[in-house]
PDB file of C-alpha atoms in Angstrom:
ATOM      1  CA  MET F   1      24.148  35.542  12.031  1.00 44.00           C
ATOM      2  CA  SER F   2      21.227  32.974  12.282  1.00 44.00           C
ATOM      3  CA  THR F   3      21.416  30.130  14.658  1.00 50.00           C
ATOM      4  CA  MET F   4      18.669  28.154  12.921  1.00 45.00           C
ATOM      5  CA  PRO F   5      19.668  24.908  11.480  1.00 49.00           C
ATOM      6  CA  PRO F   6      19.395  24.734   7.587  1.00 47.00           C
ATOM      7  CA  ASP F   7      16.283  22.487   7.648  1.00 48.00           C
ATOM      8  CA  ALA F   8      14.427  24.607  10.306  1.00 49.00           C
ATOM      9  CA  VAL F   9      12.386  26.577   7.717  1.00 46.00           C
ATOM     10  CA  PRO F  10      10.910  23.326   6.155  1.00 60.00           C
ATOM     11  CA  HIS F  11      10.147  22.125   9.639  1.00 74.00           C
ATOM     12  CA  GLU F  12       8.399  25.344  10.431  1.00 82.00           C
ATOM     13  CA  HIS F  13       6.224  24.936   7.398  1.00 82.00           C
ATOM     14  CA  LEU F  14       5.391  21.397   8.578  1.00 81.00           C
ATOM     15  CA  HIS F  15       4.638  22.665  11.961  1.00 87.00           C
ATOM     16  CA  VAL F  16       2.221  25.218  10.571  1.00 88.00           C
ATOM     17  CA  LEU F  17       0.641  22.608   8.216  1.00 88.00           C
ATOM     18  CA  TYR F  18       0.322  20.173  11.240  1.00 91.00           C
ATOM     19  CA  ARG F  19      -1.122  22.837  13.486  1.00 92.00           C
ATOM     20  CA  ASP F  20      -3.730  24.108  10.931  1.00 91.00           C
ATOM     21  CA  HIS F  21      -4.847  20.799   9.543  1.00 92.00           C
ATOM     22  CA  ASN F  22      -4.245  17.838  11.882  1.00 93.00           C
ATOM     23  CA  VAL F  23      -7.574  18.060  13.671  1.00 95.00           C
ATOM     24  CA  TRP F  24      -9.293  18.278  10.341  1.00 95.00           C
ATOM     25  CA  LEU F  25      -7.421  15.356   8.860  1.00 95.00           C
ATOM     26  CA  ARG F  26      -8.033  13.150  11.983  1.00 95.00           C
ATOM     27  CA  SER F  27     -11.774  13.971  11.697  1.00 95.00           C
ATOM     28  CA  TRP F  28     -11.676  13.215   7.906  1.00 95.00           C
ATOM     29  CA  LEU F  29     -10.041   9.883   8.496  1.00 95.00           C
ATOM     30  CA  ARG F  30     -12.209   9.036  11.548  1.00 94.00           C
ATOM     31  CA  HIS F  31     -15.269   9.573   9.223  1.00 93.00           C
ATOM     32  CA  ARG F  32     -13.939   7.044   6.789  1.00 92.00           C
ATOM     33  CA  LEU F  33     -12.576   4.534   9.169  1.00 93.00           C
ATOM     34  CA  ASN F  34     -15.003   4.654  12.166  1.00 93.00           C
ATOM     35  CA  ASN F  35     -11.953   4.207  14.396  1.00 91.00           C
ATOM     36  CA  SER F  36     -10.284   7.100  16.217  1.00 92.00           C
ATOM     37  CA  ALA F  37      -7.089   5.268  16.877  1.00 93.00           C
ATOM     38  CA  ASP F  38      -6.626   4.198  13.169  1.00 93.00           C
ATOM     39  CA  ALA F  39      -7.426   7.845  12.225  1.00 94.00           C
ATOM     40  CA  ALA F  40      -4.804   9.204  14.476  1.00 94.00           C
ATOM     41  CA  ASP F  41      -2.231   6.749  13.336  1.00 93.00           C
ATOM     42  CA  LEU F  42      -2.844   7.432   9.634  1.00 93.00           C
ATOM     43  CA  ALA F  43      -2.909  11.241  10.186  1.00 94.00           C
ATOM     44  CA  GLN F  44       0.553  10.838  11.692  1.00 93.00           C
ATOM     45  CA  ASP F  45       1.684   8.699   8.849  1.00 91.00           C
ATOM     46  CA  THR F  46       0.443  11.327   6.372  1.00 92.00           C
ATOM     47  CA  PHE F  47       2.363  14.066   8.048  1.00 89.00           C
ATOM     48  CA  VAL F  48       5.504  11.771   8.157  1.00 89.00           C
ATOM     49  CA  ARG F  49       5.055  11.421   4.379  1.00 87.00           C
ATOM     50  CA  VAL F  50       4.861  15.146   3.927  1.00 87.00           C
ATOM     51  CA  LEU F  51       8.012  15.521   5.984  1.00 84.00           C
ATOM     52  CA  LEU F  52       9.932  12.955   4.055  1.00 82.00           C
ATOM     53  CA  ALA F  53       8.724  14.506   0.764  1.00 79.00           C
ATOM     54  CA  ARG F  54       9.760  17.957   1.924  1.00 75.00           C
ATOM     55  CA  THR F  55       6.665  19.474   0.383  1.00 72.00           C
ATOM     56  CA  ALA F  56       5.155  21.335   3.334  1.00 66.00           C
ATOM     57  CA  SER F  57       6.376  24.752   2.075  1.00 67.00           C
ATOM     58  CA  SER F  58       5.059  24.516  -1.379  1.00 72.00           C
ATOM     59  CA  LEU F  59       1.449  23.345  -0.972  1.00 76.00           C
ATOM     60  CA  LYS F  60      -1.167  25.505  -2.601  1.00 82.00           C
ATOM     61  CA  GLU F  61      -4.197  23.277  -1.522  1.00 87.00           C
ATOM     62  CA  PRO F  62      -2.966  21.535   1.719  1.00 87.00           C
ATOM     63  CA  ARG F  63      -6.186  19.742   2.564  1.00 91.00           C
ATOM     64  CA  HIS F  64      -6.442  18.235  -0.963  1.00 91.00           C
ATOM     65  CA  TYR F  65      -2.802  17.077  -0.686  1.00 90.00           C
ATOM     66  CA  LEU F  66      -3.190  15.615   2.717  1.00 91.00           C
ATOM     67  CA  ALA F  67      -6.401  13.869   1.837  1.00 92.00           C
ATOM     68  CA  THR F  68      -4.728  12.411  -1.198  1.00 91.00           C
ATOM     69  CA  ILE F  69      -1.889  10.906   0.923  1.00 91.00           C
ATOM     70  CA  ALA F  70      -4.340   9.778   3.520  1.00 93.00           C
ATOM     71  CA  ARG F  71      -6.623   8.146   1.088  1.00 91.00           C
ATOM     72  CA  GLY F  72      -3.634   6.023  -0.143  1.00 89.00           C
ATOM     73  CA  LEU F  73      -2.853   5.094   3.392  1.00 89.00           C
ATOM     74  CA  VAL F  74      -6.450   4.034   3.978  1.00 90.00           C
ATOM     75  CA  ILE F  75      -6.343   1.844   0.997  1.00 87.00           C
ATOM     76  CA  ASP F  76      -3.006   0.344   2.200  1.00 84.00           C
ATOM     77  CA  LEU F  77      -4.625  -0.289   5.645  1.00 88.00           C
ATOM     78  CA  TYR F  78      -7.672  -2.050   4.110  1.00 88.00           C
ATOM     79  CA  ARG F  79      -5.478  -4.059   1.753  1.00 84.00           C
ATOM     80  CA  ARG F  80      -3.229  -5.198   4.538  1.00 83.00           C
ATOM     81  CA  ARG F  81      -6.140  -6.138   6.740  1.00 86.00           C
ATOM     82  CA  SER F  82      -7.832  -8.011   3.961  1.00 85.00           C
ATOM     83  CA  LEU F  83      -4.562  -9.892   3.271  1.00 81.00           C
ATOM     84  CA  GLU F  84      -4.106 -10.706   6.874  1.00 82.00           C
ATOM     85  CA  GLN F  85      -7.625 -11.988   7.101  1.00 84.00           C
ATOM     86  CA  ALA F  86      -7.280 -14.223   4.092  1.00 82.00           C
ATOM     87  CA  TYR F  87      -3.992 -15.569   5.423  1.00 77.00           C
ATOM     88  CA  LEU F  88      -5.468 -16.275   8.910  1.00 77.00           C
ATOM     89  CA  GLU F  89      -8.536 -18.015   7.243  1.00 81.00           C
ATOM     90  CA  ALA F  90      -6.066 -20.129   5.223  1.00 79.00           C
ATOM     91  CA  LEU F  91      -4.081 -20.987   8.387  1.00 75.00           C
ATOM     92  CA  GLN F  92      -7.295 -22.208  10.063  1.00 77.00           C
ATOM     93  CA  LEU F  93      -7.670 -24.771   7.484  1.00 77.00           C
ATOM     94  CA  ARG F  94      -4.317 -26.403   8.353  1.00 70.00           C
ATOM     95  CA  PRO F  95      -3.959 -28.869  11.216  1.00 73.00           C
ATOM     96  CA  GLU F  96      -2.721 -27.218  14.405  1.00 71.00           C
ATOM     97  CA  ALA F  97       0.364 -29.467  14.336  1.00 68.00           C
ATOM     98  CA  TYR F  98       1.409 -27.788  10.997  1.00 70.00           C
ATOM     99  CA  ALA F  99       0.656 -24.194  12.075  1.00 71.00           C
ATOM    100  CA  PRO F 100       3.730 -21.826  11.623  1.00 76.00           C
ATOM    101  CA  SER F 101       5.093 -19.998  14.627  1.00 80.00           C
ATOM    102  CA  ALA F 102       4.075 -16.413  15.243  1.00 81.00           C
ATOM    103  CA  GLU F 103       7.477 -15.157  13.798  1.00 87.00           C
ATOM    104  CA  THR F 104       7.064 -17.345  10.692  1.00 84.00           C
ATOM    105  CA  ARG F 105       3.499 -16.042  10.201  1.00 79.00           C
ATOM    106  CA  ALA F 106       4.744 -12.422  10.484  1.00 83.00           C
ATOM    107  CA  GLN F 107       7.501 -13.193   7.872  1.00 85.00           C
ATOM    108  CA  ILE F 108       5.051 -14.793   5.565  1.00 82.00           C
ATOM    109  CA  LEU F 109       2.638 -11.911   5.963  1.00 81.00           C
ATOM    110  CA  ASP F 110       5.381  -9.461   5.166  1.00 81.00           C
ATOM    111  CA  SER F 111       6.326 -11.383   2.098  1.00 79.00           C
ATOM    112  CA  LEU F 112       2.599 -11.475   1.022  1.00 77.00           C
ATOM    113  CA  LEU F 113       2.370  -7.749   1.392  1.00 79.00           C
ATOM    114  CA  ALA F 114       5.581  -7.204  -0.595  1.00 77.00           C
ATOM    115  CA  ILE F 115       4.204  -9.404  -3.487  1.00 76.00           C
ATOM    116  CA  ASP F 116       0.866  -7.489  -3.301  1.00 77.00           C
ATOM    117  CA  ARG F 117       2.714  -4.199  -3.687  1.00 76.00           C
ATOM    118  CA  LEU F 118       4.601  -5.703  -6.624  1.00 75.00           C
ATOM    119  CA  LEU F 119       1.476  -6.792  -8.362  1.00 77.00           C
ATOM    120  CA  ASP F 120      -0.397  -3.719  -7.513  1.00 76.00           C
ATOM    121  CA  GLY F 121       1.231  -1.858 -10.376  1.00 76.00           C
ATOM    122  CA  LEU F 122       0.055  -4.440 -12.910  1.00 81.00           C
ATOM    123  CA  GLY F 123      -3.087  -3.890 -14.918  1.00 82.00           C
ATOM    124  CA  THR F 124      -6.065  -6.238 -14.104  1.00 83.00           C
ATOM    125  CA  ARG F 125      -5.642  -8.460 -17.123  1.00 88.00           C
ATOM    126  CA  THR F 126      -1.777  -8.661 -16.706  1.00 87.00           C
ATOM    127  CA  ARG F 127      -2.136  -9.542 -12.950  1.00 85.00           C
ATOM    128  CA  GLN F 128      -4.702 -12.204 -13.681  1.00 86.00           C
ATOM    129  CA  ILE F 129      -2.569 -13.899 -16.283  1.00 88.00           C
ATOM    130  CA  PHE F 130       0.664 -13.555 -14.285  1.00 86.00           C
ATOM    131  CA  LEU F 131      -0.963 -15.087 -11.188  1.00 83.00           C
ATOM    132  CA  ALA F 132      -2.582 -17.883 -13.369  1.00 86.00           C
ATOM    133  CA  VAL F 133       0.767 -18.870 -14.703  1.00 86.00           C
ATOM    134  CA  GLN F 134       3.113 -18.128 -11.739  1.00 83.00           C
ATOM    135  CA  LEU F 135       0.852 -18.941  -8.817  1.00 80.00           C
ATOM    136  CA  ASP F 136      -1.597 -21.519 -10.195  1.00 81.00           C
ATOM    137  CA  GLY F 137       1.026 -23.207 -12.405  1.00 85.00           C
ATOM    138  CA  LEU F 138      -1.215 -23.162 -15.432  1.00 87.00           C
ATOM    139  CA  SER F 139       0.370 -23.658 -18.830  1.00 90.00           C
ATOM    140  CA  TYR F 140       0.185 -20.665 -21.293  1.00 91.00           C
ATOM    141  CA  GLU F 141      -2.578 -22.565 -23.129  1.00 92.00           C
ATOM    142  CA  LYS F 142      -4.660 -23.151 -19.905  1.00 91.00           C
ATOM    143  CA  ALA F 143      -4.165 -19.553 -18.806  1.00 89.00           C
ATOM    144  CA  ALA F 144      -5.290 -18.332 -22.322  1.00 91.00           C
ATOM    145  CA  GLU F 145      -8.367 -20.548 -22.005  1.00 91.00           C
ATOM    146  CA  ARG F 146      -9.248 -19.365 -18.487  1.00 89.00           C
ATOM    147  CA  CYS F 147      -8.784 -15.659 -19.327  1.00 88.00           C
ATOM    148  CA  GLY F 148     -10.485 -15.884 -22.734  1.00 90.00           C
ATOM    149  CA  VAL F 149      -7.393 -14.676 -24.622  1.00 91.00           C
ATOM    150  CA  SER F 150      -4.890 -16.088 -27.139  1.00 92.00           C
ATOM    151  CA  VAL F 151      -1.613 -17.723 -26.073  1.00 91.00           C
ATOM    152  CA  SER F 152       0.323 -14.864 -27.623  1.00 93.00           C
ATOM    153  CA  THR F 153      -1.654 -12.508 -25.428  1.00 92.00           C
ATOM    154  CA  VAL F 154      -0.712 -14.551 -22.364  1.00 91.00           C
ATOM    155  CA  ARG F 155       2.993 -14.393 -23.340  1.00 92.00           C
ATOM    156  CA  LYS F 156       2.851 -10.608 -23.785  1.00 92.00           C
ATOM    157  CA  HIS F 157       1.049 -10.082 -20.467  1.00 89.00           C
ATOM    158  CA  LEU F 158       3.449 -12.539 -18.712  1.00 87.00           C
ATOM    159  CA  ALA F 159       6.400 -10.809 -20.106  1.00 88.00           C
ATOM    160  CA  ARG F 160       4.988  -7.400 -19.019  1.00 87.00           C
ATOM    161  CA  GLY F 161       4.371  -8.767 -15.488  1.00 85.00           C
ATOM    162  CA  LEU F 162       7.832 -10.276 -15.142  1.00 84.00           C
ATOM    163  CA  MET F 163       9.486  -6.961 -16.411  1.00 85.00           C
ATOM    164  CA  HIS F 164       7.486  -5.006 -13.936  1.00 83.00           C
ATOM    165  CA  CYS F 165       8.557  -7.104 -11.091  1.00 77.00           C
ATOM    166  CA  LEU F 166      12.238  -7.132 -12.184  1.00 78.00           C
ATOM    167  CA  LEU F 167      12.186  -3.325 -12.496  1.00 78.00           C
ATOM    168  CA  LEU F 168      10.622  -2.880  -9.053  1.00 71.00           C
ATOM    169  CA  ASP F 169      13.074  -5.439  -7.603  1.00 66.00           C
ATOM    170  CA  GLU F 170      15.954  -3.375  -9.024  1.00 68.00           C
ATOM    171  CA  ALA F 171      14.665  -0.127  -7.578  1.00 61.00           C
TER     172      ALA F 171
END
């Protein structure tokens, strides 16, 4: 009778995957990021994703799979840093007396990142129209004029954007 827990086999596959490819992945990430600490963090995050997806045992091309996950994490890292930088620049324009607390800044940044993830799934045109109406407060006519499309196209894209956000919110 075996004393191994039921999930020991998948963990063994992950251990082998980690042992065989971690150094390569960290090097691959370090080359793209020029930062050893970020590379190590994203390599760990990549293996956590593999663990959570339980795919370590069925990989035919592990480096391709790991690079695909890591590439997405690099994009997320750059997106987060870009959003943080834009937010900090906007904060610098406010008088110091109106500056939010560190906790409020963190909450706002988390909210901005959540909104960014919601909008990420929209096409470029839909995102542009959605933001023009929802964020800039433009009328459908003004949004149509700004984007060089008809008002019915604005309605269609706005409906698509709203449905996308509602479906993601439900999930």
